[in-house]
Each structure stands twice: as structure tokens, then as C-alpha cells.
Short mmCIF file of C-alpha atoms in Angstrom, two decimals:
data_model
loop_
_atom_site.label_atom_id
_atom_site.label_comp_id
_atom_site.label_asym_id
_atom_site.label_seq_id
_atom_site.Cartn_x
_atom_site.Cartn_y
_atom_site.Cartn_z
CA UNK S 1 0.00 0.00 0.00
CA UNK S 2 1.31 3.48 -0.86
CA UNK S 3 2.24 5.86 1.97
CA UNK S 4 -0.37 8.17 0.54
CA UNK S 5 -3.02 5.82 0.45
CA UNK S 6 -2.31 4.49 3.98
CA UNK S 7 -5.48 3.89 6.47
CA UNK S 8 -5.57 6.24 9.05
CA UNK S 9 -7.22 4.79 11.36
CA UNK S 10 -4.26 2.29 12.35
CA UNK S 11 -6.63 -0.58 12.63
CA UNK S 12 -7.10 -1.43 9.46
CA UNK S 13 -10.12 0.36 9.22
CA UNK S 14 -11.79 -1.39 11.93
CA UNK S 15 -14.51 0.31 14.09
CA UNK S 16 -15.84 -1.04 17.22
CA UNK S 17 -19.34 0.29 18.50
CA UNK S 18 -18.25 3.09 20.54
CA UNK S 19 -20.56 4.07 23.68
CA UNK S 20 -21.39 7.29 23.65
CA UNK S 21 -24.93 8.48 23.67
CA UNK S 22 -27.00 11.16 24.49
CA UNK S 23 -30.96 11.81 25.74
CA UNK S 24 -32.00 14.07 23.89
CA UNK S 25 -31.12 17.32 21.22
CA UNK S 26 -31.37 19.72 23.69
CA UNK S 27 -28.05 22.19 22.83
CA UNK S 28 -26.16 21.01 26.06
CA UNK S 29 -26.50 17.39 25.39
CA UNK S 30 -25.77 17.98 21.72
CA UNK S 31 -22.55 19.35 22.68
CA UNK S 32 -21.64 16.58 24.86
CA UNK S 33 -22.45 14.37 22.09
CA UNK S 34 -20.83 16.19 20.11
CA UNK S 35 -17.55 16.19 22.37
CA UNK S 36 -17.62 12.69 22.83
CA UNK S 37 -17.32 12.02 19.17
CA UNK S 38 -14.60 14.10 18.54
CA UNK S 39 -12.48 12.24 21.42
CA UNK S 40 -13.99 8.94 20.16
CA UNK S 41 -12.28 9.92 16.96
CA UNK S 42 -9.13 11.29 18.18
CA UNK S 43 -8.63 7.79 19.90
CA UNK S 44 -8.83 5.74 16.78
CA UNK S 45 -7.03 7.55 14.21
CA UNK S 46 -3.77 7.77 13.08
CA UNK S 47 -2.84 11.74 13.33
CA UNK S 48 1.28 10.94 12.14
CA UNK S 49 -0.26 9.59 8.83
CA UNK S 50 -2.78 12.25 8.04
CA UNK S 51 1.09 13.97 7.18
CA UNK S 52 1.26 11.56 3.93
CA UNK S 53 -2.34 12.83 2.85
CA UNK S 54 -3.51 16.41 0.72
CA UNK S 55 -6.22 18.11 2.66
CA UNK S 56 -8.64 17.02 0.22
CA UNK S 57 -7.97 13.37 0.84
CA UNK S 58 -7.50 13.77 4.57
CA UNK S 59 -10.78 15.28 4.47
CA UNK S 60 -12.32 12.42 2.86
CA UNK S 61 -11.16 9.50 5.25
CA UNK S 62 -11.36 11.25 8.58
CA UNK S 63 -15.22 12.01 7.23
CA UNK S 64 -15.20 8.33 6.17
CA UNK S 65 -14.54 7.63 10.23
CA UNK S 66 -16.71 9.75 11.39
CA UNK S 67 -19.79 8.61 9.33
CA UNK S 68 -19.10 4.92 10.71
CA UNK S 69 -19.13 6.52 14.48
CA UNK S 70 -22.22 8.42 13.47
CA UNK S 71 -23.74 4.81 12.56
CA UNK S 72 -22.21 3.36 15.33
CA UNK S 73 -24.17 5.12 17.76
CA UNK S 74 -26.99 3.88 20.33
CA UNK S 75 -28.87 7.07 20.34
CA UNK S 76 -31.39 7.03 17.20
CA UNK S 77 -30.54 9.83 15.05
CA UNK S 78 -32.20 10.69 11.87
CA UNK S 79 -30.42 10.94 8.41
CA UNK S 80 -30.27 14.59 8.61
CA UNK S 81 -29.54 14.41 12.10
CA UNK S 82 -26.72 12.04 11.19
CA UNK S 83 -25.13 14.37 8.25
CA UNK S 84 -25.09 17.57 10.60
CA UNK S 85 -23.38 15.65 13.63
CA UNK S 86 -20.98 14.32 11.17
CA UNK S 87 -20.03 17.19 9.68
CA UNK S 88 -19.77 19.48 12.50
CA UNK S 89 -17.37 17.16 14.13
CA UNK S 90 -15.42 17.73 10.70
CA UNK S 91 -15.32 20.84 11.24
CA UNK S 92 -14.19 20.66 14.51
CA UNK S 93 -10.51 18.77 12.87
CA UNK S 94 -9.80 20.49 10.00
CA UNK S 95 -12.06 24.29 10.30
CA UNK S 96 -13.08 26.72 12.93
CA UNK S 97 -15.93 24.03 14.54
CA UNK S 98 -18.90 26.02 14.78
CA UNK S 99 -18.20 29.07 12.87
CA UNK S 100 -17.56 27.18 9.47
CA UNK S 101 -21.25 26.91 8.24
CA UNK S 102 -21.42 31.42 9.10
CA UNK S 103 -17.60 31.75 7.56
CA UNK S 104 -19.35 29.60 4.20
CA UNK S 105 -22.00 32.07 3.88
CA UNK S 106 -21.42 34.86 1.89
CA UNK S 107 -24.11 37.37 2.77
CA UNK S 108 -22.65 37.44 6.39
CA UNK S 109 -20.16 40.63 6.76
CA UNK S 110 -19.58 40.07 10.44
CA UNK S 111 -19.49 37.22 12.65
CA UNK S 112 -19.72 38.30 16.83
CA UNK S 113 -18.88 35.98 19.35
CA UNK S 114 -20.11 37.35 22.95
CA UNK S 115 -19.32 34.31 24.60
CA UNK S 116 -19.68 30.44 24.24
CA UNK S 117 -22.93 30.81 24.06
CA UNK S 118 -24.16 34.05 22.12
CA UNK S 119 -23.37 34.61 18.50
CA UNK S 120 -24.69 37.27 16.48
CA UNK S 121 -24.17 37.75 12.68
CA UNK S 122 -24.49 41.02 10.32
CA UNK S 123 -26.64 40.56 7.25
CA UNK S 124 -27.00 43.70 4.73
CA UNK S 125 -26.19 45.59 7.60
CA UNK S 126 -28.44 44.59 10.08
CA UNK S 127 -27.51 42.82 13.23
CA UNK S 128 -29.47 39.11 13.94
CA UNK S 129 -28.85 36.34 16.61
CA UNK S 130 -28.19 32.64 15.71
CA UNK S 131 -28.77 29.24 17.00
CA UNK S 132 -24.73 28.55 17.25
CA UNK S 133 -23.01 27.88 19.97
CA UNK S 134 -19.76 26.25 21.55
CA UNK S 135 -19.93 24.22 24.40
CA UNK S 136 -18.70 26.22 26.40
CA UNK S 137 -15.55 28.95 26.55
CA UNK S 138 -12.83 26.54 26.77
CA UNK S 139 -14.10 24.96 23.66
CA UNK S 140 -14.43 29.16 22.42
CA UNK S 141 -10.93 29.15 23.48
CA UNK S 142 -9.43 26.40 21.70
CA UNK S 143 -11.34 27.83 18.60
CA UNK S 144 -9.72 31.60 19.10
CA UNK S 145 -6.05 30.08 19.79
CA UNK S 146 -6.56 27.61 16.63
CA UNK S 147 -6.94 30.94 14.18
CA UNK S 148 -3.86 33.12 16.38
CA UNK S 149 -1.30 30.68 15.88
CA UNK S 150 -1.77 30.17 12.43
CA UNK S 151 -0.84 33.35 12.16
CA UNK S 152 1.97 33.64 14.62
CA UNK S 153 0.12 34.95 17.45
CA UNK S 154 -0.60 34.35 21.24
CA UNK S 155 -3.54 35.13 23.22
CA UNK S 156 -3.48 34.41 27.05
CA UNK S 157 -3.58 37.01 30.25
CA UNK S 158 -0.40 38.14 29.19
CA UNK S 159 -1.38 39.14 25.62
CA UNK S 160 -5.52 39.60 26.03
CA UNK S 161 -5.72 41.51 22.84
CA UNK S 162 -5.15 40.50 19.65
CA UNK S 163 -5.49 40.74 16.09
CA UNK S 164 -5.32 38.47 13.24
CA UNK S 165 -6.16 37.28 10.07
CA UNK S 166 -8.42 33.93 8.52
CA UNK S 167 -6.70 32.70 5.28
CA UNK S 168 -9.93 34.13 3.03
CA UNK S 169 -8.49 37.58 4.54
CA UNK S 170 -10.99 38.46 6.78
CA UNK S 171 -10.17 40.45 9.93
CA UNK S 172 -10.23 38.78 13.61
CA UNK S 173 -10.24 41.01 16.71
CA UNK S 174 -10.37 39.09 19.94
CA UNK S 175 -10.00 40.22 23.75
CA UNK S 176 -10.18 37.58 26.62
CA UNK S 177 -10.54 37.93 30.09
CA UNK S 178 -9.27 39.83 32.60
CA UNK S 179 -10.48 42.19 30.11
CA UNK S 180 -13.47 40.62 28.63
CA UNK S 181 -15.62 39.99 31.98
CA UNK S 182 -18.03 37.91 30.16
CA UNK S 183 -15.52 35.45 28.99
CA UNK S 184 -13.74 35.35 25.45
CA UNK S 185 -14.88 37.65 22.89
CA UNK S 186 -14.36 37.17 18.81
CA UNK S 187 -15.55 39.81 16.36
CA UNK S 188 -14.42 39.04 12.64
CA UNK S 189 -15.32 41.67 9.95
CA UNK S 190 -15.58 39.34 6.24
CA UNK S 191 -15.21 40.46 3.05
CA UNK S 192 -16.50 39.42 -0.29
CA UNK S 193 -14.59 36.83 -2.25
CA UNK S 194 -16.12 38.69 -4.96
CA UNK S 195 -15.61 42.87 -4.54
CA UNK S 196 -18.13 44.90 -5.48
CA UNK S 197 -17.81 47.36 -8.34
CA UNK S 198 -19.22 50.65 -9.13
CA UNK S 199 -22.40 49.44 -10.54
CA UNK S 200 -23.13 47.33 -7.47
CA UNK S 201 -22.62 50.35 -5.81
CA UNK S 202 -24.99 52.00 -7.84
CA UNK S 203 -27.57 49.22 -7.68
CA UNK S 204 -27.34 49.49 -3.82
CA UNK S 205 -27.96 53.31 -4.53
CA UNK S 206 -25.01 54.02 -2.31
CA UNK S 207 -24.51 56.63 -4.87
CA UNK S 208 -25.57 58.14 -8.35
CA UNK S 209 -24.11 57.83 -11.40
CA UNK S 210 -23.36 61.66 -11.55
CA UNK S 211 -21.33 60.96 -8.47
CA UNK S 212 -19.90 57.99 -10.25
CA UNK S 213 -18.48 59.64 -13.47
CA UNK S 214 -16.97 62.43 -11.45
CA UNK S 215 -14.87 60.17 -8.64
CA UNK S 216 -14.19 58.24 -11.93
CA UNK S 217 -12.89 61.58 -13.41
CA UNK S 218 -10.90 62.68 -10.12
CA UNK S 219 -9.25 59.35 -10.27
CA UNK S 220 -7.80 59.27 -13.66
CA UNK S 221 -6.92 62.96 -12.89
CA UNK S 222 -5.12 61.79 -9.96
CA UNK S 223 -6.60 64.06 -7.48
CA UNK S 224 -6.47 63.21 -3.72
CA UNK S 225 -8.70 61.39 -2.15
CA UNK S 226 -9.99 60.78 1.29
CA UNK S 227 -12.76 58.73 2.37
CA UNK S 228 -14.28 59.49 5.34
CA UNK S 229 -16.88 57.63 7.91
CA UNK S 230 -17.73 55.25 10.86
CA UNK S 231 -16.95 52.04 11.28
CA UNK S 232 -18.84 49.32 9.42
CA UNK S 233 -19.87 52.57 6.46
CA UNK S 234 -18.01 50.96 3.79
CA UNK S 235 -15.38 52.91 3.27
CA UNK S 236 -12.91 49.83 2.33
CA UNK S 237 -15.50 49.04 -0.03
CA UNK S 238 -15.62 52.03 -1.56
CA UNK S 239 -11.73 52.64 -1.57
CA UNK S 240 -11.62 49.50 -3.85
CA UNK S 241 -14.41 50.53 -5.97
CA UNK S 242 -12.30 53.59 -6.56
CA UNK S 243 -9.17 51.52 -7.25
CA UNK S 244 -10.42 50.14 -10.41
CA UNK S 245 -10.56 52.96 -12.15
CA UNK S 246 -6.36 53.56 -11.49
CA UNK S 247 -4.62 52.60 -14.79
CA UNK S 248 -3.28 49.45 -15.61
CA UNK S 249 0.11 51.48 -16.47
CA UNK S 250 0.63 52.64 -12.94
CA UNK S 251 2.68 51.22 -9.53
CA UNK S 252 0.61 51.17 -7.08
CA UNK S 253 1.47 51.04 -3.76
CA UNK S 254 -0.53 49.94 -0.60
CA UNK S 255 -0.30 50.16 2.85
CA UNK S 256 -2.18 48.76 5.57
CA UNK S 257 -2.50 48.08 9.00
CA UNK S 258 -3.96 45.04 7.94
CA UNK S 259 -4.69 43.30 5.00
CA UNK S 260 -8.13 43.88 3.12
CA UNK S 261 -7.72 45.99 0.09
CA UNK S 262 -8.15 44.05 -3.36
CA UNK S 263 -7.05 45.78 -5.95
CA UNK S 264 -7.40 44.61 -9.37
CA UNK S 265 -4.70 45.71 -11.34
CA UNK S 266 -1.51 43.34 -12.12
CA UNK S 267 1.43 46.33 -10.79
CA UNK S 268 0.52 46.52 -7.28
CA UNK S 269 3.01 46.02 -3.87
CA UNK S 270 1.25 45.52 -1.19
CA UNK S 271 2.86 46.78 2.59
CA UNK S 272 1.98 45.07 5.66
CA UNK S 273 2.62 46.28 9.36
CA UNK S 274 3.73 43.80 11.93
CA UNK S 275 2.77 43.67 15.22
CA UNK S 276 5.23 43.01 17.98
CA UNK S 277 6.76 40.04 19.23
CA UNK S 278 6.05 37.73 22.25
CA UNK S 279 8.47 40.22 23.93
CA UNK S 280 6.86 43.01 22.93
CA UNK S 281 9.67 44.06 20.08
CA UNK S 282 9.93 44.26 16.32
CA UNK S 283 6.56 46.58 15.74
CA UNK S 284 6.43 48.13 12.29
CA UNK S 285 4.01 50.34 12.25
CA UNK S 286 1.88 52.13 9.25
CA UNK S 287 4.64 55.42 9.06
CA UNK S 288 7.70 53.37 8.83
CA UNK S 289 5.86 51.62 5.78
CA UNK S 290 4.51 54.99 4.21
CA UNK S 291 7.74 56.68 4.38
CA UNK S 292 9.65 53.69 3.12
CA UNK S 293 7.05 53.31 0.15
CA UNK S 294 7.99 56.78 -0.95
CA UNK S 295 11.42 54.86 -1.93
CA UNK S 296 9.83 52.61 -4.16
CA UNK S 297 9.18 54.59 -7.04
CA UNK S 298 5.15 54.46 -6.92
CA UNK S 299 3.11 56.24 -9.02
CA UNK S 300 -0.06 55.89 -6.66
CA UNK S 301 0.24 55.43 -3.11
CA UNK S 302 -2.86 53.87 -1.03
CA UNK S 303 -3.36 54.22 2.31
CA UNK S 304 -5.90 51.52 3.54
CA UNK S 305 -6.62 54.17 6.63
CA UNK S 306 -4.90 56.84 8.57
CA UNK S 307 -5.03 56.53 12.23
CA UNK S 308 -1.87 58.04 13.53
CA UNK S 309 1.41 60.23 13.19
CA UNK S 310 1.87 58.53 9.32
CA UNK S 311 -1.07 60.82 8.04
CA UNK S 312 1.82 63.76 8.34
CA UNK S 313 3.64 61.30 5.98
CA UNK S 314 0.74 61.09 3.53
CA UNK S 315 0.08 65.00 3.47
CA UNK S 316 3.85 65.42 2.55
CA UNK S 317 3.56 62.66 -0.08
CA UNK S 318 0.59 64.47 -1.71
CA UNK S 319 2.01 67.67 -1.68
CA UNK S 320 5.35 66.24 -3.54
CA UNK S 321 4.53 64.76 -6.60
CA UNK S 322 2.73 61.67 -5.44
CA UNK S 323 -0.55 62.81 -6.87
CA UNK S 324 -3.92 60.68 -7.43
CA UNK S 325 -3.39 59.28 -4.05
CA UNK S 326 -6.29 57.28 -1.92
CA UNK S 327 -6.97 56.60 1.67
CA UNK S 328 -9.88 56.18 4.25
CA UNK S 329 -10.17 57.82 7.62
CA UNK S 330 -12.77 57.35 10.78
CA UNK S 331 -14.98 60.69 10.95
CA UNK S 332 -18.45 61.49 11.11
CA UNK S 333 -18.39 64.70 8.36
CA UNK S 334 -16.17 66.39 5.53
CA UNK S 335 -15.14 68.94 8.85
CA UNK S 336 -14.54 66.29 11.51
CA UNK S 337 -12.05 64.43 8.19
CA UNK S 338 -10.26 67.48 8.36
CA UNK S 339 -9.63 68.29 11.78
CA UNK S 340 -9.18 64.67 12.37
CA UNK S 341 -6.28 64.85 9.59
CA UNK S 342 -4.98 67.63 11.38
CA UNK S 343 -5.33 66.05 14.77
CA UNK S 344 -3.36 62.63 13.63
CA UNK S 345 -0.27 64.89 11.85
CA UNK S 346 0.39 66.71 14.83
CA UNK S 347 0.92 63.20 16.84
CA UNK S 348 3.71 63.33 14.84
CA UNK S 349 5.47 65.26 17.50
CA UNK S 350 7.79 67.83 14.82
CA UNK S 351 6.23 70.47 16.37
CA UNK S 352 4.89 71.72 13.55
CA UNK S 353 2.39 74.90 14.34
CA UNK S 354 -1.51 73.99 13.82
CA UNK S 355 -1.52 76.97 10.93
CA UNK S 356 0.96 74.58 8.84
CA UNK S 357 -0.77 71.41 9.23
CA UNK S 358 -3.70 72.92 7.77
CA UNK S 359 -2.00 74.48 5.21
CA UNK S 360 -0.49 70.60 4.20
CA UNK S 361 -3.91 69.60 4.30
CA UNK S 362 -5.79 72.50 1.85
CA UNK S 363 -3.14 72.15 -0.17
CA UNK S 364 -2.80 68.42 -0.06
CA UNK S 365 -5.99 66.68 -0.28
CA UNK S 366 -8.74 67.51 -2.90
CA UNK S 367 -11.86 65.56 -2.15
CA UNK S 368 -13.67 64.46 0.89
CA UNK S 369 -15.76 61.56 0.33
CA UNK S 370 -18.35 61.20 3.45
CA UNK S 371 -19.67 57.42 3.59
CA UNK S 372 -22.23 56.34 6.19
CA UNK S 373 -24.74 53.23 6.93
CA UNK S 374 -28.10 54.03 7.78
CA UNK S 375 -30.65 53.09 10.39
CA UNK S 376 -31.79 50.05 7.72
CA UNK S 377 -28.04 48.94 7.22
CA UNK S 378 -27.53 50.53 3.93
CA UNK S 379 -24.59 52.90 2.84
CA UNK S 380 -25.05 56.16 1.43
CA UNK S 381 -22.65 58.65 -0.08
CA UNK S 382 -23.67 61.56 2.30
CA UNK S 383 -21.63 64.35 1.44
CA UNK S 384 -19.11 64.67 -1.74
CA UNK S 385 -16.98 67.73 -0.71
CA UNK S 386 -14.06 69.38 -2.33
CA UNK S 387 -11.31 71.21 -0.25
CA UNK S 388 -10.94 74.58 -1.90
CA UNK S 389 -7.90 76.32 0.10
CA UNK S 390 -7.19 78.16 3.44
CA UNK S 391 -9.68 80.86 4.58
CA UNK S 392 -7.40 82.98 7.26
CA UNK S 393 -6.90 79.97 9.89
CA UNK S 394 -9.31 77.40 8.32
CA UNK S 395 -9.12 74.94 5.95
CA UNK S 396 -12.23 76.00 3.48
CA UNK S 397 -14.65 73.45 1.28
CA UNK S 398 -18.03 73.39 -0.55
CA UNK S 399 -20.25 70.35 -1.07
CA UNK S 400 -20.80 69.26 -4.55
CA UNK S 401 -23.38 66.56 -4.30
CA UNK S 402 -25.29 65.32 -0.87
CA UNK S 403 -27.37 62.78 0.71
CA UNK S 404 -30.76 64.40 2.33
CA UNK S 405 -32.76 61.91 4.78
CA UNK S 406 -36.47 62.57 4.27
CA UNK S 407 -38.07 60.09 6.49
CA UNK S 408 -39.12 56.25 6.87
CA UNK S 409 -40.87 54.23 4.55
CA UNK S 410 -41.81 50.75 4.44
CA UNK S 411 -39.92 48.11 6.73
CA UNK S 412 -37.79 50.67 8.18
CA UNK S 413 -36.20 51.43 4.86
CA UNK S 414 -34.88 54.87 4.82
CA UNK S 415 -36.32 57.25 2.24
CA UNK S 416 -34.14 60.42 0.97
CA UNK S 417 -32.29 62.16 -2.25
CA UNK S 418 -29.51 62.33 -3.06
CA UNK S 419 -28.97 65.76 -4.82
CA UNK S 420 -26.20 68.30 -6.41
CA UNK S 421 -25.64 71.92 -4.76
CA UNK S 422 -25.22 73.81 -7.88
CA UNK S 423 -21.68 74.36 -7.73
CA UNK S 424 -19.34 73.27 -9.83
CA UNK S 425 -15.73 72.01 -8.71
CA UNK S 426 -12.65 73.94 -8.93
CA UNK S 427 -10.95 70.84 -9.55
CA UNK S 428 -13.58 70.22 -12.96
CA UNK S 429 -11.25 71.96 -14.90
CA UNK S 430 -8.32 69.52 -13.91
CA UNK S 431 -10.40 66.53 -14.77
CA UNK S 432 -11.54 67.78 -18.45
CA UNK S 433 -8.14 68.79 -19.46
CA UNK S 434 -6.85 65.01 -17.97
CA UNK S 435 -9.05 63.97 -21.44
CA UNK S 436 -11.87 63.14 -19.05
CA UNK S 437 -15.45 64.84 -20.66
CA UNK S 438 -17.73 65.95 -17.78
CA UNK S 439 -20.89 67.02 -19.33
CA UNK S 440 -22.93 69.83 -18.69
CA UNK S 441 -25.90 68.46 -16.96
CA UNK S 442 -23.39 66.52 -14.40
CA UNK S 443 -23.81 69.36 -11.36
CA UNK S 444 -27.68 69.64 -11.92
CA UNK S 445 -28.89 66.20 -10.01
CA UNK S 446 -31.92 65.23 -7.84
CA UNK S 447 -32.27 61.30 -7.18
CA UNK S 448 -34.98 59.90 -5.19
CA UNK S 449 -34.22 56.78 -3.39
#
């Protein structure tokens, strides 16, 4: 028999009846079944051999085992009954246990753990409970230090925060106790396989196609960029959108605290910080990877979000030649982006007086995009604002095109217009004489959604 195609069971394949049993499928009891079938199989197979096997085919025999346990079982169980048990315990060896059938589902954006036994989800941006649970916060634990070490990582009293990253990129924040009082706590924040383009964007009515053709515009006229909102408003989403329409012809350079921008085109480098060590050593953080960026000859640098002393570092880039630059940043309005801009350079402790920061900042950045998520969980381009220059001590703008809420309709859905204030961008004349055409008509818009 080939090493490959070796049993793993080290008996040959033989099963005995095993003895464990439950009462009943009440969600305790299921657990313990559940528990005890997972040590039943632990017992009889072979874990050195499952090295000699692909995942596909390691998959195959330990679900081979488990089905004959399943059978093996004195506690009646219907076929259904049967498959789920059988599976779960599946992904118990090779997955994330009870979190694989939520990570599988792809109109799930956020999986939250409060506990073994409370799990909510986030469907088109509206929060709902589940039925899943764990058994209990152990078994939560073992699940939480199974996705941290994969990644390099610790979590115990020492280390109670930390943050990582599942192989389909999504992002995991977790925080145990002392600090969690509740027990362990696991928040992971998904994103498509698929990313969403423009005119999913515009089928969402997250914005209108006049707003469309003129970020398309700033883009290939390599204006600045910033997107602004909360957390959860999309702006990630809508940084990539606006990455597609960067030219194929261009380096692109990313930076990120961690991982989730997925850009398209074939020339991008893609920056990474690093956390620190089990010792607490060996942090890069986002402005040693901005500043060395500016060394690599990019033609557009993006920022996946500004959050500290590097935002001094973007401002600089802007205002040196790195034009048609992108990032996000966490405010609630155009104004709060900008003094939240100015707030993050000046951690950059070069004493630099408030006047010049602003100064960087009129000069520097070019349009404010203002994303938010409504009461009904969907995302609206609220304000579209251009930065116009310095007015004495503050930085000045004008809104182009906004977002008015008019009320509640039906289910709770939101009911507004989206709608163009009449003024037309100093930056419009950048854009047509980049070869972009902006017609006429573009700064005359009223859209009811």
C-alpha cells in the first residue's frame, strides 16, 4: 500500500461500536455528544499519517470515520440528524468548529462571538442572533487560539488583545478575560470573495451615477482622495471601488494596518505592518511603511486608513509629486475628516504649528468623500466635498453633491435624495483637461431613493 493511500485509522479500518450516547437534542446534550465524538475519533485515528495525505484526501477518510461513528451510535438519530453531527465534528478537525457553516456564507459581513454561548451575525447591515453555539468557553478558546497561531500569534492574560487574520483575509479582533468579563470575545469583519464594483454600488444606490463619473474623473486625474466615515460605512469598499478605475500602467502602492484591500490591477506592492513580538519588540508600524514606500518609485500610493502620526507622511507625499493618491479615515463629516487629519499629523510630535498642518492639508488633499450606513443597514454617499484652500486659519470646502434623509418608509427602509448643490468644482477643470469629458448636466442632479 502506498504511503499516501495508507489507512488512518491504524486498525485497518476497523470500528468497534463506541458508547457514547445522548438523551435528547437539547443544545447542552448535543454538545456533549458532540464532544464525545470528537475524542472517540481522536482515539482511533492515526494523526502521524494524516502527514502523507492532501487536505482534500485527509478530508475524505477522517469524514469516512466519522460517518461509521455516526452509525455506530446507540442514540437514534435521523439521516439529517446524522449528516449535521458528522459534519460538525469535521469541522471541529480540520475548520473553525462552529463558525464554518457562518464563515461559508457569503451574505454574512460580520461574525460576533459574545461568549460560548451568544453569537450574532451582520446581514446587509443589520444585526441578527443565531442558533450557534460552543460548548462552552474553553471549547471558544481552543477555537480563538486555533486561528492566532496560524498566524503567529498568542492570546493568554499576558497578551488579552489580539489581532489576526483567517486565510480568506478576513479580519479577527479578539479580547479575553481579565479584560473581557463575560468570557472570550471574537468579532471578525468578512469580506467578499467577490468585490463589489461601481455598478453594485450603484444598484445598492449608495450613490448616483453623476457621483460615479466624477470620482471616476478625479481618479484618472489623480486628485487626492480621502474617504471618510464610521466604522462598518463601507469605506474599504468604496476605496476598492475607486481603485479600479487607477490605470493598468501605474505602480501602485498599498499600505495597511492590515490586510483587506483588493485591488485589481496586475502592478501593485502591497505593505503590511507587523505587530510586535512575544516580547513586545519588532513593531512596524503604518509610518515606517509609508515613508519607506515613498522609496519605491510608486506612481499611486494607497493608504488603507490613517489613524496616527503617518497621516503627516501622507500630506507630505501628496504635496510632492505623489498625486492621485487614496486613503480612508474614521470621521463622522467632511469637517470632523479634516480636523481629524490635522489632529493625527500633529501626533507626529515635529512640532509643527496647527496653521501649517492645515495648510499641508488644503493644499494636499482635494476631495472628501463622506460614507455612512443608515438606520436600515444601507450605505449612502452623504456628502461629496471638495477642499478649496485656506480661509485665514481654516481649511475651506463646498459640497458638490449630498445625501438628504427625508423620512421612513416601508420596513424601516430609509427614504431620501440624493442631490447636487449647484456648484461646480474647482478641480472640474483639472479633470476635463486630464481627457476626461464631464458634461454639462453633471452638477444639476436630484435622485430619489
Amino acid at each position: 500500500m502506498a504511503q499516501a493511500d495508507r489507512d488512518i485509522t491504524g486498525r485497518a479500518g476497523m470500528l468497534e461500536a463506541n458508547q457514547w450516547a445522548r438523551v435528547d437534542l437539547k443544545p447542552k446534550a448535543y454538545q456533549e455528544m458532540k464532544s464525545a465524538l470528537h475524542r472517540d475519533l481522536l482515539s482511533r485515528i492515526d494523526l502521524e499519517k494524516l502527514n502523507y495525505l492532501d487536505d482534500n484526501h485527509a478530508r475524505s477518510q477522517i469524514f469516512s470515520v466519522i460517518q461509521d461513528l455516526v452509525s455506530h451510535s446507540n442514540t437514534p438519530l435521523s439521516a439529517t440528524e446524522r449528516e449535521r453531527l458528522a459534519r460538525e465534528v469535521l469541522n471541529e478537525v480540520f475548520g473553525l468548529g462552529p463558525l464554518e457553516p457562518l464563515l461559508q456564507d457569503p451574505t454574512i459581513s460580520d461574525i460576533l462571538v459574545n461568549t460560548y454561548s451568544s453569537v450574532y451575525v451582520e446581514r446587509a447591515g443589520m444585526l441578527e442572533e443565531t442558533d450557534v453555539t460552543f460548548k462552552d468557553n474553553i471549547h471558544l478558546m481552543h477555537i480563538i487560539e486555533k486561528i492566532v497561531s496560524a498566524v503567529g500569534r498568542r492570546v493568554d492574560e499576558s497578551s488579552p488583545m489580539v489581532d489576526a487574520r483567517l486565510p480568506d483575509g478576513s479580519r479577527v479582533n479578539v479580547i479575553i478575560p481579565p479584560l473581557a468579563v463575560d468570557g472570550p470575545i471574537l468579532s471578525i469583519r468578512r469580506f467578499g470573495t467577490i468585490p463589489l464594483e461601481a455598478e453594485d454600488l450603484l444598484g445598492n444606490h449608495t450613490m448616483t451615477e453623476q457621483m460615479r463619473d466624477l470620482l471616476q474623473g478625479a481618479v484618472k486625474a489623480r486628485l487626492n482622495v480621502v474617504i471618510s466615515g464610521g466604522t462598518g460605512s463601507g469605506k474599504t469598499t468604496f476605496l476598492n471601488v475607486l481603485s479600479r478605475f487607477i490605470s493598468e500602467h501605474e505602480r501602485i502602492v498599498t499600505v495597511e494596518d492590515s490586510a483587506e484591500l483588493q485591488l485589481k490591477q496586475q502592478h501593485v506592492v502591497r505593505l503590511e505592518c507587523r505587530p510586535p513580538n512575544v516580547e513586545g519588540k519588532g513593531a512596524i508600524h503604518q509610518r515606517e511603511l509609508v515613508i519607506n514606500c515613498l522609496r519605491m518609485r510608486p506612481d499611486r500610493i494607497v493608504i488603507g486608513e490613517v489613524r496616527g502620526a503617518e497621516a503627516l507622511d501622507m500630506l507630505q507625499a501628496m504635496n510632492t509629486g505623489h498625486d492621485g493618491s487614496l486613503t480612508t479615515i474614521h470621521a463622522n463629516s467632511p469637517r470632523d475628516a479634516v480636523s481629524r487629519m490635522e489632529t493625527l499629523a500633529l501626533m507626529a510630535n515635529l512640532n509643527l504649528p496647527e496653521k501649517a498642518v492645515r495648510q499641508q492639508i488644503a493644499s494636499a488633499v482635494n476631495i472628501i468623500v463622506q460614507v455612512a450606513r443608515l438606520s436600515d443597514g444601507t450605505r449612502r454617499v452623504t456628502h461629496l466635498s471638495e477642499i478649496t484652500g485656506m480661509d485665514q486659519d481654516v481649511v475651506s470646502m463646498q459640497d458638490i453633491f449630498r445625501f438628504e434623509k427625508r423620512g421612513i418608509g416601508v420596513n424601516g427602509r430609509v427614504l431620501g435624495r440624493f442631490y447636487s448643490t449647484g456648484v461646480t468644482p474647482r478641480f472640474a477643470e483639472k479633470i476635463v483637461a486630464s481627457g476626461v469629458a464631464l458634461p454639462s448636466s453633471l452638477f444639476d442632479m436630484s435622485v430619489e431613493v
